[in-house]
PDB file of C-alpha atoms in Angstrom:
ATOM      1  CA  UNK A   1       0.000   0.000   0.000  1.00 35.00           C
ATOM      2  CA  UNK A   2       1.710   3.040  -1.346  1.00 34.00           C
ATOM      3  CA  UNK A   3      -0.371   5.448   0.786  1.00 34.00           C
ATOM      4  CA  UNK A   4       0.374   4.007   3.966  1.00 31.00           C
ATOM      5  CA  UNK A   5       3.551   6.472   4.790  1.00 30.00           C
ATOM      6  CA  UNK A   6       2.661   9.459   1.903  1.00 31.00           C
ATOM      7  CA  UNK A   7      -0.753  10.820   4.164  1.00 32.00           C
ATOM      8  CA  UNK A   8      -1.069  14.537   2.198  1.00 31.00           C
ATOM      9  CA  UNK A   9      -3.758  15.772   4.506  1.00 32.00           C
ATOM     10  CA  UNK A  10      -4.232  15.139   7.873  1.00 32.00           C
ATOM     11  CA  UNK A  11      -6.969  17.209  10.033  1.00 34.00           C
ATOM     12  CA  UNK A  12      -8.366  16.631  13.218  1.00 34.00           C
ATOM     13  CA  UNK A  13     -11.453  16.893  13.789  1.00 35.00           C
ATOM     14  CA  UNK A  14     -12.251  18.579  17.682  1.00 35.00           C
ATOM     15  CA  UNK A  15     -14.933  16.078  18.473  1.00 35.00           C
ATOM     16  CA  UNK A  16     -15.520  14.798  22.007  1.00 33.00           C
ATOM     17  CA  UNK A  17     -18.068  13.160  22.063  1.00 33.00           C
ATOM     18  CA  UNK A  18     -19.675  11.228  25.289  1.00 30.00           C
ATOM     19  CA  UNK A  19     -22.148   8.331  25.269  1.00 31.00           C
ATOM     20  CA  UNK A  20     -22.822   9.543  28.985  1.00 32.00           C
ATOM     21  CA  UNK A  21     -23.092   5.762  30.872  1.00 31.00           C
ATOM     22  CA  UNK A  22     -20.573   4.697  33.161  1.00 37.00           C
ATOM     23  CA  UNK A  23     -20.793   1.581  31.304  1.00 41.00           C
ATOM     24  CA  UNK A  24     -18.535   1.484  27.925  1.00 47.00           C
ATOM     25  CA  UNK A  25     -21.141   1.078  25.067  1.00 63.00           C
ATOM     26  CA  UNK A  26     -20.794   3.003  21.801  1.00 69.00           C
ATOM     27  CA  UNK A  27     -19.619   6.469  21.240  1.00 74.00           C
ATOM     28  CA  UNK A  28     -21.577   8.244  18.703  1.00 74.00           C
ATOM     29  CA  UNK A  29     -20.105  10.211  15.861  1.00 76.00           C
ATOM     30  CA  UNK A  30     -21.134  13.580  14.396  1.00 76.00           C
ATOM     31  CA  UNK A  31     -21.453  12.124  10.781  1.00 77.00           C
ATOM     32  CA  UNK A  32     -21.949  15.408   9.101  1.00 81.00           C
ATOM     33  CA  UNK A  33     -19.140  16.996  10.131  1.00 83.00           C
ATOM     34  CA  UNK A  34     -16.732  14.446   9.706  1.00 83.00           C
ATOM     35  CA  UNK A  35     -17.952  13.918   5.826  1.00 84.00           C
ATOM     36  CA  UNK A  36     -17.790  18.112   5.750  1.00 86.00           C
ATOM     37  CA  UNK A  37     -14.129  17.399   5.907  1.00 87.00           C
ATOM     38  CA  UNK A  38     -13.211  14.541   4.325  1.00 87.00           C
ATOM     39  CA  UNK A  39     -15.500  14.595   1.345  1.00 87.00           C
ATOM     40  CA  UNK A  40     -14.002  17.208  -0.637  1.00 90.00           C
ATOM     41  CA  UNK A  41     -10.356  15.159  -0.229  1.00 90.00           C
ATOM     42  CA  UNK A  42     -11.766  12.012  -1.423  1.00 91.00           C
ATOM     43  CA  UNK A  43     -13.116  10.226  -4.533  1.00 90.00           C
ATOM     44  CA  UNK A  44     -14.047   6.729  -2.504  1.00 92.00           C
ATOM     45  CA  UNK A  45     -17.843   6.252  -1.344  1.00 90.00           C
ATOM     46  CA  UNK A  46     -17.696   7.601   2.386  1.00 88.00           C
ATOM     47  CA  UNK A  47     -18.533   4.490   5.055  1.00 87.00           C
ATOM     48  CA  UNK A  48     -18.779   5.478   8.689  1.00 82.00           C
ATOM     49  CA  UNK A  49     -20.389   4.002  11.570  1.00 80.00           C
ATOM     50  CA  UNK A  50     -22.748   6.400  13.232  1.00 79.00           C
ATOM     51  CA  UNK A  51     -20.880   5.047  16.608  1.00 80.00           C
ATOM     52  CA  UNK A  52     -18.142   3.271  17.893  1.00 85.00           C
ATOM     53  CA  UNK A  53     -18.962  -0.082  19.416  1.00 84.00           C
ATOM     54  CA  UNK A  54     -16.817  -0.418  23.337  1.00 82.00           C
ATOM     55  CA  UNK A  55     -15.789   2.884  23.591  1.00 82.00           C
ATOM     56  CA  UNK A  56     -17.642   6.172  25.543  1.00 83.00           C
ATOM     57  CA  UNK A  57     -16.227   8.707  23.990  1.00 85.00           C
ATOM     58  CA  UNK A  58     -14.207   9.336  20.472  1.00 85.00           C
ATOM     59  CA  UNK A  59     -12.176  11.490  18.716  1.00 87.00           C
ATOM     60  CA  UNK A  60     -11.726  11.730  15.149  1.00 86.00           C
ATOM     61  CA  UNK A  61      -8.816  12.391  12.876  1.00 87.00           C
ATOM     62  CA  UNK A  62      -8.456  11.055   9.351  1.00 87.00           C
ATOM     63  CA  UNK A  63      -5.897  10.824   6.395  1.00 89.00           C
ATOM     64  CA  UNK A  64      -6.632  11.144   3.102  1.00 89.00           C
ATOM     65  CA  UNK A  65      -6.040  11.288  -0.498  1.00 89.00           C
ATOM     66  CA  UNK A  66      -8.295  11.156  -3.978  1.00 90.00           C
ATOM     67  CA  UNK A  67      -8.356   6.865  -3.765  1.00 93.00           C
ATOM     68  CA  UNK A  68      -7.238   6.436  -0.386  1.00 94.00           C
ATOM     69  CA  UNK A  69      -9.106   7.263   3.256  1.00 94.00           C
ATOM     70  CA  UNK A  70      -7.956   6.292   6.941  1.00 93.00           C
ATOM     71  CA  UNK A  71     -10.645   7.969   9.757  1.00 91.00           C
ATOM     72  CA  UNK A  72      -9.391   6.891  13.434  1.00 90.00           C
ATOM     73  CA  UNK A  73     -10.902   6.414  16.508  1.00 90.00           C
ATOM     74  CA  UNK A  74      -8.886   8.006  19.105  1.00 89.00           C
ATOM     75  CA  UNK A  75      -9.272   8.313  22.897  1.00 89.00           C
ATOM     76  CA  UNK A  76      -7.409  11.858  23.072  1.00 89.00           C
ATOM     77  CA  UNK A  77      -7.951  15.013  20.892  1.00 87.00           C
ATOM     78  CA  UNK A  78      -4.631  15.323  19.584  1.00 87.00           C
ATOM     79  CA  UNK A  79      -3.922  11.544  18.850  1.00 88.00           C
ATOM     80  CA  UNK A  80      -4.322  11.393  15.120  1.00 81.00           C
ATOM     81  CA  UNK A  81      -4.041   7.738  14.874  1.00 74.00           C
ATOM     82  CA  UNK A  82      -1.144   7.244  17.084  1.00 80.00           C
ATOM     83  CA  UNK A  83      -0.446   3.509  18.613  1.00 78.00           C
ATOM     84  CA  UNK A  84      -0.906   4.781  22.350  1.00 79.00           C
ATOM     85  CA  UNK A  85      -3.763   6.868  22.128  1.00 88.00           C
ATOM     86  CA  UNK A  86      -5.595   5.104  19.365  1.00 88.00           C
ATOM     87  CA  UNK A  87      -8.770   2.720  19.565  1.00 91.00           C
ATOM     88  CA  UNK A  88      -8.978   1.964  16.211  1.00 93.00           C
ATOM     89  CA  UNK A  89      -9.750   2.546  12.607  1.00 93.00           C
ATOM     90  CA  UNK A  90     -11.454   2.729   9.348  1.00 93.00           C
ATOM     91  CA  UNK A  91      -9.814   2.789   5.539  1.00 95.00           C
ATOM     92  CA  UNK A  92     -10.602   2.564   2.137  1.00 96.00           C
ATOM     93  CA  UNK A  93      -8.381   1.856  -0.841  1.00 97.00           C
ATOM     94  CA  UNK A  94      -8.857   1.962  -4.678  1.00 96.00           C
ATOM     95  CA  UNK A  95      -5.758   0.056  -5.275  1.00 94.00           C
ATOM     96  CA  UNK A  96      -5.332  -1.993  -1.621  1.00 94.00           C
ATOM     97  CA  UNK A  97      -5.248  -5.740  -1.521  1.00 95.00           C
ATOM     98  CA  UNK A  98      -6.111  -8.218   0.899  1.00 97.00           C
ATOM     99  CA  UNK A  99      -3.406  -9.141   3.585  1.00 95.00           C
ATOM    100  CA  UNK A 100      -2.284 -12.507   2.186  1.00 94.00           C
ATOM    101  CA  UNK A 101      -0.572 -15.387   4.251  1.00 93.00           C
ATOM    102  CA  UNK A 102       3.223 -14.947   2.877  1.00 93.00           C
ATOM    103  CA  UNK A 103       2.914 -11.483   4.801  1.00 92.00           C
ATOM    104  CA  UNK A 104       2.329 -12.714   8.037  1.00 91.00           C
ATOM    105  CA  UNK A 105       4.937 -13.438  10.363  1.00 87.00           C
ATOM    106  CA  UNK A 106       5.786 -17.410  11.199  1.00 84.00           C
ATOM    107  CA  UNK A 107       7.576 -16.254  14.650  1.00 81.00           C
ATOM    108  CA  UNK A 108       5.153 -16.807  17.726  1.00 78.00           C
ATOM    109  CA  UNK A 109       6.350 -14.291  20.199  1.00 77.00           C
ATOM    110  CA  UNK A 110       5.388 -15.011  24.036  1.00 76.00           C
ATOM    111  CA  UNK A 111       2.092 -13.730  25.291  1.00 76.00           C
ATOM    112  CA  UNK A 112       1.406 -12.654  21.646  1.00 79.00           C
ATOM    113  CA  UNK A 113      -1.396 -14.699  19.678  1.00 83.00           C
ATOM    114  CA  UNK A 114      -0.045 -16.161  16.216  1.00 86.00           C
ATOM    115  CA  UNK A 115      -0.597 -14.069  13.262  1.00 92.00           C
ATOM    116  CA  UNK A 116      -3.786 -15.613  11.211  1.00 93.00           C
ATOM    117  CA  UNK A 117      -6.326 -15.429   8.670  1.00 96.00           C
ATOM    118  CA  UNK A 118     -10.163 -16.364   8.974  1.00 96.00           C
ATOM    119  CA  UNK A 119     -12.768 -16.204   6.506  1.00 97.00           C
ATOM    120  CA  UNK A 120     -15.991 -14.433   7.795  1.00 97.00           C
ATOM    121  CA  UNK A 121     -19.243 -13.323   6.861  1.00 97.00           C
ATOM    122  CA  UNK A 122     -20.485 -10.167   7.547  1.00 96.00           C
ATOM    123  CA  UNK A 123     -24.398  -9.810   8.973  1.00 95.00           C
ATOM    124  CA  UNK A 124     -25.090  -8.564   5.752  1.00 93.00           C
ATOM    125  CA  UNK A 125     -24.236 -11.941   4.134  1.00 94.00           C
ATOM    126  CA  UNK A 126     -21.055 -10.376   2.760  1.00 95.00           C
ATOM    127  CA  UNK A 127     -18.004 -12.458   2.846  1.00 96.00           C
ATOM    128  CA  UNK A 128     -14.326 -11.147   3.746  1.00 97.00           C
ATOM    129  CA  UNK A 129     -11.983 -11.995   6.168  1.00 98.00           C
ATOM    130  CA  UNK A 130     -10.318 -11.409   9.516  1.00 98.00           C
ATOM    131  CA  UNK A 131      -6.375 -11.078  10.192  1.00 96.00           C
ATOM    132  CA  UNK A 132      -4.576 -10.894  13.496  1.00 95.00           C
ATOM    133  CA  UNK A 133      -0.912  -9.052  13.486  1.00 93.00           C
ATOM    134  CA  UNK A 134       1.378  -8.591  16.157  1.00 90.00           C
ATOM    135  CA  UNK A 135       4.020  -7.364  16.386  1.00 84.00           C
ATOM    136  CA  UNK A 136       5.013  -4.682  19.476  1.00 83.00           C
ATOM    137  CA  UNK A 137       0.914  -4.795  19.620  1.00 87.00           C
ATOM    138  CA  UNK A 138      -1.727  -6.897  17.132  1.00 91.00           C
ATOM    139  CA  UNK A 139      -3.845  -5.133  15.164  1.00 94.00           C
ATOM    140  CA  UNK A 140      -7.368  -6.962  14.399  1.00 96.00           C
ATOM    141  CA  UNK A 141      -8.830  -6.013  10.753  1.00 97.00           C
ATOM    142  CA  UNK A 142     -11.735  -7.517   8.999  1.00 98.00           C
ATOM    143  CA  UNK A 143     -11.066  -6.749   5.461  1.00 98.00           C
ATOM    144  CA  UNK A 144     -13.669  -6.811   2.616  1.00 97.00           C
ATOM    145  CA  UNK A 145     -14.226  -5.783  -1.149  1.00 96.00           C
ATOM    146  CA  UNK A 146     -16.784  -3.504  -2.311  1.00 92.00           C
ATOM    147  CA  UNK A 147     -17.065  -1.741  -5.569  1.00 91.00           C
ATOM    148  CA  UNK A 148     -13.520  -2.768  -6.245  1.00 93.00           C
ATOM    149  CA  UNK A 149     -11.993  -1.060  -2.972  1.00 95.00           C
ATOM    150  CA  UNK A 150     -10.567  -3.090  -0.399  1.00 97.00           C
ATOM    151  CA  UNK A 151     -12.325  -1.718   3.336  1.00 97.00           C
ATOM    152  CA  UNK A 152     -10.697  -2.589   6.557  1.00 97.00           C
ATOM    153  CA  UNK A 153     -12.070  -2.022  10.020  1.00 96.00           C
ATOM    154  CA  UNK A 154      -9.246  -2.078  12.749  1.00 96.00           C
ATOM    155  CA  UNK A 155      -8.851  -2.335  16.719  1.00 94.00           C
ATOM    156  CA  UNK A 156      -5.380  -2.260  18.275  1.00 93.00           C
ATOM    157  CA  UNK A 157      -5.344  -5.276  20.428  1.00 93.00           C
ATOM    158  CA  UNK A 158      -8.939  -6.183  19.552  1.00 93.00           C
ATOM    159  CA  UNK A 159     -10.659  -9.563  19.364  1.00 93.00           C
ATOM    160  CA  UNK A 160     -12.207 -11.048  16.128  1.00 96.00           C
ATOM    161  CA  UNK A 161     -15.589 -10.419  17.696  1.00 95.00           C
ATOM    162  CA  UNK A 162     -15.107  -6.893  18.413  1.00 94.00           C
ATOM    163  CA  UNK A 163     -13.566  -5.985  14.588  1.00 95.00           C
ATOM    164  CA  UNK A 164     -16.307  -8.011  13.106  1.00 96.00           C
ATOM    165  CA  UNK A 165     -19.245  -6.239  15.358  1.00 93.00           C
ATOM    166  CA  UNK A 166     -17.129  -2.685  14.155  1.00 92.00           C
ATOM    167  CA  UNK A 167     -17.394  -3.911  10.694  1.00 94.00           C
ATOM    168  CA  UNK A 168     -21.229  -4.970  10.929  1.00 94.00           C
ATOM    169  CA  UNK A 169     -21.807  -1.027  11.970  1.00 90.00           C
ATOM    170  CA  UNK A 170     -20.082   0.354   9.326  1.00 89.00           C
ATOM    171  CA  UNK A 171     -21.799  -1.675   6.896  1.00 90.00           C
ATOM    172  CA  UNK A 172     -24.976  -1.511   8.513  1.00 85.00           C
ATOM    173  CA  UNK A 173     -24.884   2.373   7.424  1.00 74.00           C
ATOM    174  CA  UNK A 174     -25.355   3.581   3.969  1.00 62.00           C
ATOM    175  CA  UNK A 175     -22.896   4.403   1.623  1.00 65.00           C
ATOM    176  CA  UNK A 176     -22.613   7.948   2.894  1.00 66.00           C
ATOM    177  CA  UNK A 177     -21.695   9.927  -0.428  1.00 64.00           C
ATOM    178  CA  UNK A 178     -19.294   9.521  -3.243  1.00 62.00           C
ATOM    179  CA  UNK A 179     -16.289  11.924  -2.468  1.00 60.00           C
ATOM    180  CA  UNK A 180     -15.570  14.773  -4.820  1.00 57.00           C
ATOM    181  CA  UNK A 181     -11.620  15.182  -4.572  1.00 54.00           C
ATOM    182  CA  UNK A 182     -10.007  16.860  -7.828  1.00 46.00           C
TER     183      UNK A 182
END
């Protein structure tokens, strides 16, 4: 993935936003602003949950470029996607690819689970698949194709039911709009 290290625009977005229970549920997210700000940076179809499944509050920040969008779900204001302040996240990529065995790592380190791949099916009867990295932390992604743009929903340390219920909400949403990016 080209884009991974080449981000053009980054902006954070000043959104705390509180679910108000003691108990963690889902963090809401104000859709319209978010898409106020990355739309005109994108040409991809804009997916976002309108919440954030295990976490009370959220902050926002995104990368982008014309074929290529990362939106993160951050526990501070100034994170912008950073390992130790960082929930989680959300991409799309016109030219991404699915994580394929030969890049996973063969070395089981202690008290880290083994890299892997699992098919799964989405609630929508969509099929994809989950993969489990670790390296100085795993990274959980469900991964799907849609359109001919590879999605992936993220958690840093997450399980393979908590990515796959973060997926479901995405793709429970509509298609949000197509971005306009020159």
């Amino acid at each position: 993935m080209r884009y991974i290290h080449a981000f053009r625009a980054l902006a954070t977005l000043p959104l705390l936003l509180w679910a108000g229970s003691a108990a963690v549920s889902a963090a809401p997210i104000n859709i319209d602003q978010v898409i106020a700000e990355l739309q005109p940076q994108t040409d991809l179809p804009i997916w976002l949950p309108d919440e954030v499944p295990e976490m009370d509050e959220v902050y926002i920040s995104f990368d982008s470029l014309s074929d290529y969008y990362l939106i993160s779900f951050d526990y501070t204001p100034d994170c912008r996607g950073v390992t130790f302040c960082n929930y989680g996240h959300f991409e799309a990529n016109r030219i991404g690819e699915f994580i394929t065995v030969e890049e996973l790592s063969p070395i089981v380190r202690q008290g880290m689970p083994q890299d892997e791949i699992v098919p799964i099916r989405f609630e929508n009867g969509m099929s994809g698949q989950f993969v489990n990295t670790c390296g100085a932390f795993c990274t959980a992604r469900a991964q799907w194709q849609l359109g001919g743009i590879l999605y992936s929903a993220a958690i840093k340390n997450g399980t393979q039911e908590a990515t796959l219920e973060l997926a479901n909400v995405i793709l429970s949403g509509a298609e949000r709009v197509p971005g306009t990016a020159q």
